[in-house]
Structures are given as C-alpha cells and as structure tokens.
GROMACS .gro file of C-alpha atoms in nm:
model
  323
    1UNK     CA    1   0.489  -0.503  -0.047
    2UNK     CA    2   0.429  -0.600  -0.443
    3UNK     CA    3   0.180  -0.934  -0.420
    4UNK     CA    4   0.257  -1.282  -0.547
    5UNK     CA    5   0.099  -1.456  -0.848
    6UNK     CA    6   0.026  -1.845  -0.780
    7UNK     CA    7   0.286  -1.953  -0.996
    8UNK     CA    8   0.564  -1.853  -0.739
    9UNK     CA    9   0.378  -1.921  -0.484
   10UNK     CA   10   0.325  -2.303  -0.620
   11UNK     CA   11   0.717  -2.306  -0.779
   12UNK     CA   12   0.836  -2.213  -0.371
   13UNK     CA   13   0.594  -2.475  -0.199
   14UNK     CA   14   0.710  -2.723  -0.419
   15UNK     CA   15   1.153  -2.570  -0.247
   16UNK     CA   16   1.010  -2.579   0.062
   17UNK     CA   17   0.861  -2.983   0.005
   18UNK     CA   18   1.262  -3.035  -0.143
   19UNK     CA   19   1.455  -2.881   0.149
   20UNK     CA   20   1.221  -2.946   0.405
   21UNK     CA   21   1.011  -3.322   0.387
   22UNK     CA   22   0.784  -3.358   0.623
   23UNK     CA   23   0.646  -2.933   0.664
   24UNK     CA   24   0.297  -2.892   0.762
   25UNK     CA   25   0.049  -2.797   0.607
   26UNK     CA   26   0.028  -2.493   0.871
   27UNK     CA   27   0.395  -2.429   0.820
   28UNK     CA   28   0.379  -2.454   0.495
   29UNK     CA   29   0.048  -2.163   0.499
   30UNK     CA   30   0.286  -1.918   0.679
   31UNK     CA   31   0.545  -1.971   0.400
   32UNK     CA   32   0.388  -1.907   0.110
   33UNK     CA   33   0.155  -1.615   0.336
   34UNK     CA   34  -0.171  -1.848   0.260
   35UNK     CA   35  -0.386  -2.051   0.393
   36UNK     CA   36  -0.427  -2.456   0.415
   37UNK     CA   37  -0.710  -2.541   0.247
   38UNK     CA   38  -0.481  -2.275  -0.036
   39UNK     CA   39  -0.151  -2.530   0.000
   40UNK     CA   40  -0.368  -2.836  -0.004
   41UNK     CA   41  -0.457  -2.663  -0.364
   42UNK     CA   42  -0.115  -2.557  -0.409
   43UNK     CA   43  -0.037  -2.953  -0.343
   44UNK     CA   44  -0.298  -3.081  -0.574
   45UNK     CA   45  -0.137  -2.865  -0.885
   46UNK     CA   46   0.197  -2.991  -0.825
   47UNK     CA   47   0.045  -3.377  -0.879
   48UNK     CA   48  -0.163  -3.307  -1.154
   49UNK     CA   49   0.140  -3.215  -1.282
   50UNK     CA   50   0.375  -3.551  -1.233
   51UNK     CA   51   0.483  -3.428  -0.894
   52UNK     CA   52   0.400  -3.701  -0.643
   53UNK     CA   53   0.312  -3.468  -0.310
   54UNK     CA   54   0.196  -3.665  -0.105
   55UNK     CA   55   0.032  -3.568   0.257
   56UNK     CA   56   0.035  -3.739   0.572
   57UNK     CA   57  -0.168  -3.706   0.923
   58UNK     CA   58  -0.039  -3.735   1.279
   59UNK     CA   59   0.209  -3.585   1.508
   60UNK     CA   60   0.494  -3.698   1.247
   61UNK     CA   61   0.286  -3.618   0.865
   62UNK     CA   62   0.337  -3.371   0.652
   63UNK     CA   63   0.399  -3.284   0.308
   64UNK     CA   64   0.643  -3.457   0.113
   65UNK     CA   65   0.787  -3.583  -0.191
   66UNK     CA   66   0.920  -3.940  -0.245
   67UNK     CA   67   1.255  -3.953  -0.157
   68UNK     CA   68   1.421  -4.002  -0.536
   69UNK     CA   69   1.232  -3.776  -0.740
   70UNK     CA   70   1.434  -3.578  -0.873
   71UNK     CA   71   1.272  -3.285  -1.054
   72UNK     CA   72   1.350  -3.346  -1.459
   73UNK     CA   73   1.634  -3.047  -1.587
   74UNK     CA   74   1.472  -2.734  -1.706
   75UNK     CA   75   1.400  -2.682  -2.046
   76UNK     CA   76   1.258  -2.376  -2.189
   77UNK     CA   77   1.240  -2.243  -2.541
   78UNK     CA   78   1.448  -1.864  -2.604
   79UNK     CA   79   1.051  -1.743  -2.676
   80UNK     CA   80   0.897  -1.921  -2.289
   81UNK     CA   81   1.267  -1.848  -2.142
   82UNK     CA   82   1.175  -1.465  -2.209
   83UNK     CA   83   0.815  -1.501  -2.144
   84UNK     CA   84   0.886  -1.560  -1.858
   85UNK     CA   85   1.131  -1.357  -1.754
   86UNK     CA   86   0.901  -1.079  -1.847
   87UNK     CA   87   0.679  -1.185  -1.624
   88UNK     CA   88   0.853  -1.236  -1.313
   89UNK     CA   89   0.948  -0.920  -1.376
   90UNK     CA   90   0.600  -0.749  -1.433
   91UNK     CA   91   0.442  -0.852  -1.174
   92UNK     CA   92   0.704  -0.631  -0.939
   93UNK     CA   93   0.567  -0.254  -1.054
   94UNK     CA   94   0.678  -0.095  -0.770
   95UNK     CA   95   1.025  -0.200  -0.788
   96UNK     CA   96   1.278  -0.424  -0.786
   97UNK     CA   97   1.174  -0.826  -0.741
   98UNK     CA   98   1.266  -1.006  -0.410
   99UNK     CA   99   1.217  -1.328  -0.227
  100UNK     CA  100   1.044  -1.625  -0.408
  101UNK     CA  101   1.073  -1.435  -0.733
  102UNK     CA  102   1.451  -1.348  -0.679
  103UNK     CA  103   1.533  -1.686  -0.621
  104UNK     CA  104   1.312  -1.822  -0.914
  105UNK     CA  105   1.506  -1.572  -1.187
  106UNK     CA  106   1.808  -1.674  -1.015
  107UNK     CA  107   1.738  -2.034  -1.093
  108UNK     CA  108   1.608  -1.993  -1.452
  109UNK     CA  109   1.945  -1.783  -1.554
  110UNK     CA  110   2.117  -2.068  -1.435
  111UNK     CA  111   2.001  -2.315  -1.656
  112UNK     CA  112   2.000  -2.041  -2.009
  113UNK     CA  113   2.152  -2.076  -2.300
  114UNK     CA  114   2.416  -1.769  -2.200
  115UNK     CA  115   2.276  -1.620  -2.551
  116UNK     CA  116   2.032  -1.580  -2.351
  117UNK     CA  117   2.125  -1.547  -2.062
  118UNK     CA  118   2.289  -1.283  -2.154
  119UNK     CA  119   2.011  -1.073  -2.290
  120UNK     CA  120   1.842  -1.100  -1.997
  121UNK     CA  121   2.115  -0.943  -1.792
  122UNK     CA  122   2.139  -0.694  -1.982
  123UNK     CA  123   1.669  -0.634  -1.930
  124UNK     CA  124   1.794  -0.634  -1.524
  125UNK     CA  125   2.092  -0.419  -1.584
  126UNK     CA  126   1.834  -0.103  -1.821
  127UNK     CA  127   1.495  -0.179  -1.675
  128UNK     CA  128   1.350   0.111  -1.508
  129UNK     CA  129   0.967   0.073  -1.361
  130UNK     CA  130   0.761   0.433  -1.294
  131UNK     CA  131   0.349   0.372  -1.187
  132UNK     CA  132   0.150   0.072  -1.169
  133UNK     CA  133  -0.218   0.076  -1.352
  134UNK     CA  134  -0.399  -0.142  -1.492
  135UNK     CA  135  -0.274  -0.478  -1.731
  136UNK     CA  136  -0.148  -0.420  -2.038
  137UNK     CA  137  -0.058  -0.581  -2.372
  138UNK     CA  138   0.329  -0.792  -2.337
  139UNK     CA  139   0.595  -0.770  -2.584
  140UNK     CA  140   0.742  -1.022  -2.733
  141UNK     CA  141   1.013  -1.160  -2.516
  142UNK     CA  142   1.254  -1.148  -2.846
  143UNK     CA  143   1.233  -0.800  -2.903
  144UNK     CA  144   1.189  -0.697  -2.558
  145UNK     CA  145   1.577  -0.855  -2.493
  146UNK     CA  146   1.750  -0.758  -2.773
  147UNK     CA  147   1.614  -0.400  -2.689
  148UNK     CA  148   1.782  -0.407  -2.348
  149UNK     CA  149   2.108  -0.582  -2.549
  150UNK     CA  150   2.072  -0.239  -2.706
  151UNK     CA  151   2.056  -0.052  -2.408
  152UNK     CA  152   2.337  -0.163  -2.275
  153UNK     CA  153   2.595  -0.204  -2.550
  154UNK     CA  154   2.513   0.102  -2.663
  155UNK     CA  155   2.432  -0.061  -3.057
  156UNK     CA  156   2.156   0.144  -3.289
  157UNK     CA  157   1.897  -0.123  -3.447
  158UNK     CA  158   1.594  -0.079  -3.683
  159UNK     CA  159   1.253  -0.051  -3.586
  160UNK     CA  160   0.914  -0.116  -3.792
  161UNK     CA  161   0.631   0.011  -3.546
  162UNK     CA  162   0.271   0.055  -3.570
  163UNK     CA  163   0.103   0.368  -3.430
  164UNK     CA  164  -0.211   0.362  -3.205
  165UNK     CA  165  -0.341   0.481  -3.565
  166UNK     CA  166  -0.239   0.168  -3.755
  167UNK     CA  167   0.028   0.292  -3.951
  168UNK     CA  168   0.306   0.139  -4.042
  169UNK     CA  169   0.716   0.321  -4.039
  170UNK     CA  170   1.035   0.239  -4.004
  171UNK     CA  171   1.281   0.366  -3.725
  172UNK     CA  172   1.614   0.424  -3.660
  173UNK     CA  173   1.681   0.414  -3.278
  174UNK     CA  174   1.930   0.437  -3.049
  175UNK     CA  175   1.770   0.250  -2.781
  176UNK     CA  176   1.843   0.445  -2.340
  177UNK     CA  177   1.651   0.207  -2.200
  178UNK     CA  178   1.309   0.013  -2.110
  179UNK     CA  179   1.033   0.108  -1.885
  180UNK     CA  180   0.814  -0.098  -1.745
  181UNK     CA  181   0.482   0.157  -1.659
  182UNK     CA  182   0.172   0.085  -1.593
  183UNK     CA  183   0.156  -0.251  -1.645
  184UNK     CA  184   0.274  -0.175  -2.096
  185UNK     CA  185   0.672  -0.186  -2.166
  186UNK     CA  186   0.801   0.098  -2.313
  187UNK     CA  187   1.146   0.187  -2.518
  188UNK     CA  188   1.330   0.560  -2.473
  189UNK     CA  189   1.529   0.611  -2.704
  190UNK     CA  190   1.680   0.861  -2.993
  191UNK     CA  191   1.465   0.802  -3.286
  192UNK     CA  192   1.704   0.972  -3.592
  193UNK     CA  193   1.435   1.018  -3.832
  194UNK     CA  194   1.318   1.285  -3.573
  195UNK     CA  195   1.671   1.322  -3.439
  196UNK     CA  196   1.528   1.366  -3.087
  197UNK     CA  197   1.404   1.164  -2.757
  198UNK     CA  198   1.071   0.909  -2.869
  199UNK     CA  199   0.946   0.699  -2.667
  200UNK     CA  200   0.743   0.356  -2.773
  201UNK     CA  201   0.605   0.105  -2.652
  202UNK     CA  202   0.738  -0.254  -2.673
  203UNK     CA  203   0.465  -0.442  -2.809
  204UNK     CA  204   0.379  -0.191  -3.127
  205UNK     CA  205   0.736  -0.330  -3.293
  206UNK     CA  206   0.657  -0.537  -3.491
  207UNK     CA  207   1.065  -0.612  -3.651
  208UNK     CA  208   1.377  -0.569  -3.509
  209UNK     CA  209   1.702  -0.553  -3.683
  210UNK     CA  210   2.036  -0.439  -3.591
  211UNK     CA  211   2.148  -0.071  -3.764
  212UNK     CA  212   2.446   0.020  -3.957
  213UNK     CA  213   2.729   0.252  -3.900
  214UNK     CA  214   2.886   0.338  -3.571
  215UNK     CA  215   2.808   0.303  -3.236
  216UNK     CA  216   2.522   0.488  -3.101
  217UNK     CA  217   2.625   0.812  -2.857
  218UNK     CA  218   2.555   0.742  -2.448
  219UNK     CA  219   2.225   0.946  -2.348
  220UNK     CA  220   2.224   1.303  -2.218
  221UNK     CA  221   2.444   1.376  -1.862
  222UNK     CA  222   2.118   1.263  -1.623
  223UNK     CA  223   1.882   1.163  -1.798
  224UNK     CA  224   1.608   0.914  -1.666
  225UNK     CA  225   1.409   0.682  -1.864
  226UNK     CA  226   1.079   0.695  -1.639
  227UNK     CA  227   1.060   1.048  -1.665
  228UNK     CA  228   1.121   1.069  -2.048
  229UNK     CA  229   0.796   0.871  -2.095
  230UNK     CA  230   0.622   1.036  -1.816
  231UNK     CA  231   0.565   1.331  -1.969
  232UNK     CA  232   0.610   1.144  -2.301
  233UNK     CA  233   0.256   0.964  -2.258
  234UNK     CA  234   0.157   1.333  -2.112
  235UNK     CA  235   0.206   1.518  -2.449
  236UNK     CA  236   0.008   1.256  -2.676
  237UNK     CA  237  -0.333   1.193  -2.519
  238UNK     CA  238  -0.511   1.489  -2.669
  239UNK     CA  239  -0.588   1.760  -2.897
  240UNK     CA  240  -0.500   2.051  -2.689
  241UNK     CA  241  -0.247   2.163  -2.490
  242UNK     CA  242  -0.272   2.225  -2.090
  243UNK     CA  243  -0.116   2.475  -1.894
  244UNK     CA  244  -0.294   2.560  -1.538
  245UNK     CA  245  -0.142   2.675  -1.245
  246UNK     CA  246  -0.245   2.471  -0.931
  247UNK     CA  247  -0.275   2.680  -0.615
  248UNK     CA  248  -0.062   2.397  -0.386
  249UNK     CA  249   0.208   2.303  -0.292
  250UNK     CA  250   0.394   1.983  -0.498
  251UNK     CA  251   0.339   1.728  -0.289
  252UNK     CA  252  -0.079   1.845  -0.242
  253UNK     CA  253  -0.125   1.820  -0.597
  254UNK     CA  254   0.107   1.471  -0.630
  255UNK     CA  255  -0.191   1.284  -0.408
  256UNK     CA  256  -0.404   1.428  -0.706
  257UNK     CA  257  -0.260   1.402  -1.009
  258UNK     CA  258  -0.119   1.036  -1.096
  259UNK     CA  259   0.238   1.032  -1.247
  260UNK     CA  260   0.075   0.919  -1.605
  261UNK     CA  261  -0.205   1.153  -1.610
  262UNK     CA  262   0.025   1.519  -1.636
  263UNK     CA  263   0.304   1.640  -1.574
  264UNK     CA  264   0.384   1.871  -1.222
  265UNK     CA  265   0.663   2.126  -1.164
  266UNK     CA  266   0.698   2.336  -0.832
  267UNK     CA  267   0.716   2.742  -0.944
  268UNK     CA  268   0.731   3.003  -0.736
  269UNK     CA  269   0.407   3.102  -0.786
  270UNK     CA  270   0.275   2.718  -0.708
  271UNK     CA  271   0.304   2.425  -0.914
  272UNK     CA  272   0.311   2.414  -1.249
  273UNK     CA  273   0.033   2.203  -1.463
  274UNK     CA  274   0.112   2.008  -1.832
  275UNK     CA  275  -0.069   1.768  -1.945
  276UNK     CA  276  -0.323   1.770  -2.278
  277UNK     CA  277  -0.667   1.720  -2.350
  278UNK     CA  278  -0.925   1.565  -2.657
  279UNK     CA  279  -1.176   1.716  -2.489
  280UNK     CA  280  -1.177   2.076  -2.272
  281UNK     CA  281  -1.527   2.042  -2.103
  282UNK     CA  282  -1.409   1.668  -1.982
  283UNK     CA  283  -1.095   1.813  -1.839
  284UNK     CA  284  -1.256   2.175  -1.667
  285UNK     CA  285  -1.480   1.838  -1.487
  286UNK     CA  286  -1.122   1.652  -1.402
  287UNK     CA  287  -0.934   2.028  -1.292
  288UNK     CA  288  -1.296   2.114  -1.045
  289UNK     CA  289  -1.199   1.796  -0.862
  290UNK     CA  290  -0.898   1.885  -0.737
  291UNK     CA  291  -1.001   2.109  -0.493
  292UNK     CA  292  -0.782   2.326  -0.531
  293UNK     CA  293  -0.776   2.663  -0.697
  294UNK     CA  294  -0.594   2.749  -1.007
  295UNK     CA  295  -0.537   2.971  -1.344
  296UNK     CA  296  -0.609   2.854  -1.659
  297UNK     CA  297  -0.246   2.944  -1.863
  298UNK     CA  298  -0.368   2.813  -2.177
  299UNK     CA  299  -0.551   2.722  -2.377
  300UNK     CA  300  -0.802   3.045  -2.355
  301UNK     CA  301  -1.081   2.718  -2.476
  302UNK     CA  302  -1.035   2.546  -2.066
  303UNK     CA  303  -1.115   2.877  -1.960
  304UNK     CA  304  -1.484   2.916  -2.119
  305UNK     CA  305  -1.517   2.562  -2.068
  306UNK     CA  306  -1.442   2.609  -1.649
  307UNK     CA  307  -1.754   2.933  -1.673
  308UNK     CA  308  -1.994   2.624  -1.912
  309UNK     CA  309  -1.944   2.381  -1.588
  310UNK     CA  310  -1.990   2.619  -1.300
  311UNK     CA  311  -2.295   2.783  -1.499
  312UNK     CA  312  -2.419   2.362  -1.476
  313UNK     CA  313  -2.317   2.285  -1.148
  314UNK     CA  314  -2.520   2.646  -1.033
  315UNK     CA  315  -2.851   2.505  -1.222
  316UNK     CA  316  -2.798   2.215  -1.019
  317UNK     CA  317  -2.780   2.340  -0.705
  318UNK     CA  318  -3.122   2.592  -0.735
  319UNK     CA  319  -3.341   2.245  -0.842
  320UNK     CA  320  -3.532   2.173  -0.541
  321UNK     CA  321  -3.774   1.871  -0.523
  322UNK     CA  322  -4.156   1.868  -0.743
  323UNK     CA  323  -4.424   1.919  -0.523
   0.00000   0.00000   0.00000
C-alpha cells in the first residue's frame, strides 16, 4: 500500500476532529497510522495554521475543535488546484488513490470551478501509472490538465517542446494518454511532424495551444500508453541498440530487469532483451550481473566488451596477497 505523506494525514486528522469531537490521542494515532507523539505534532501544526485544536487530559479528555469553529470555504486558484491534484495523484504511483487521499480529492473537486473540475476529471480518466522510481520534476499543472482534456476529447494541440539537449521545436500532437512513470509525467500521442507515435515529458513542454483543423483520430486498437512510454524510454537512453537473448524465463528476467531499463519479450529460444546503451563496457557489466546465460545478437562490439570483462575478472581472481 502506498505510503501517505504528512500533509495528507494532517488533513485526515482535521476531518476526524470534525467528525469525532474529543477523540483521544491513541485512537487518532491508530486511525492515522502514526504514534501519539506525531499526533501532538500534527495538532500543533493545525494550530499554527489558525485552526484552534485543544487537547484535554483525563477520562473525558481528548482532542477537539471549539463548538463554534467552522472551516472557511476552500478557495484555490486554478494553478493551485492543479498543483494539489497532481501532487495527490503522484503520491499513489502503484495505482489509483484510495482512503484519505481519495476523500481529499473529492472535497477539492467539489469546490473547484466547473472548467477546472472538468479538466481534473479528464486527467483522472486518461492517466495511467507505470514503473515508480526516484522523485522527478513536477509539470505545469495547467499544461497537464489541458493535455488530459485534449486526450479525452480527441483534440489536437500544438506544443513548444524543449528536448534534453536544450533544443526547442514546435510540434502538433494528438494526445492519447498521460502516464506517471518513474516519478515523471509523460504524454504519448501521434506527432504530426514525425507521423509517428511519440512520448514527451510534460515538464519539458513550454507552451500549449489548440491546433487548427479536424479532430484527432483515436489511438490504434489496444493501444497501451504505459507500455508505449516504457518502450520509448528504453529507445532513447544511449547510442548503441542492444539485443541480447537471455536463456531464462520471462518471470525470472523481469525480477532482474526493471521496466524502465529494457523491453523483455518471450520468444521460443528464451527472453529477448532490447534496450540502448551509451557505453558497451557498462552494458557488459550489467549483463554479467543478471546471473543467467545469454547470447549477444547485437552489436558485435558487445561480445568484445564481455570478453574484456571476463579477462579482467580472471586477472583479479588470479591476484594473491603480497608477502
């Protein structure tokens, strides 16, 4: 189960205080999944925010809000609302949010302007989750929400995109879906400039505008945005295209090779690993660490790199302690 962030728990504690006046610290800690010391810290944080939480000791004591206290209506700008929504969704990389996070999303959605709520609904309807890794860069929430709405409504958009090399280009895109993968946000769709399905990092999109002309065609039957992102990331990570046959099962290979590192395909002879590498000596070390027999299909230079690694390891093994 994904780990909830402190902000989510503080909001959950406020909801519990409103629903159950006088709830004690032990029950609060159990409901929030923290210890009682953390509950006291959350109470102090709410007080700092101007929410007068009081704590009373004794048999009939507990945490409570004044009887006359009412939260003011929640007001967020469009950008603030988008940022909150993206943050809550990104907090659940293993699947759709649930529990207190789902409750927070529902409450925020009820007070959003209709236009923003519609784009949020589009985001939740088009977003899929891929492999999760380290924290990445959050995209502009307006661009992410507009892309989601365009994907849902089958509309083409124009984007100004800055590549990892720092090059800026103008593209026309028919978005097919948004993907949260390795803690980054991506959009995949038909790039009219290349006449091919491409993947773009949303935080690198500098501007977005409606495109003129007819509505966008739907994605190919059975199109999987998450699979497209995973495959695309494996294609852009180095100069050398690598194809290696692993003599093992797909299940065992998947345990050793993360989805973002390579594409694995079951074939009659074994598992075909396809990826890219910047340095063949580094790839040779990676393959050696998989711990299974393998056959290099491409490139031939990878066989030489494996032979050099073997000679180097043999030389290390032959070393003895100096007298």
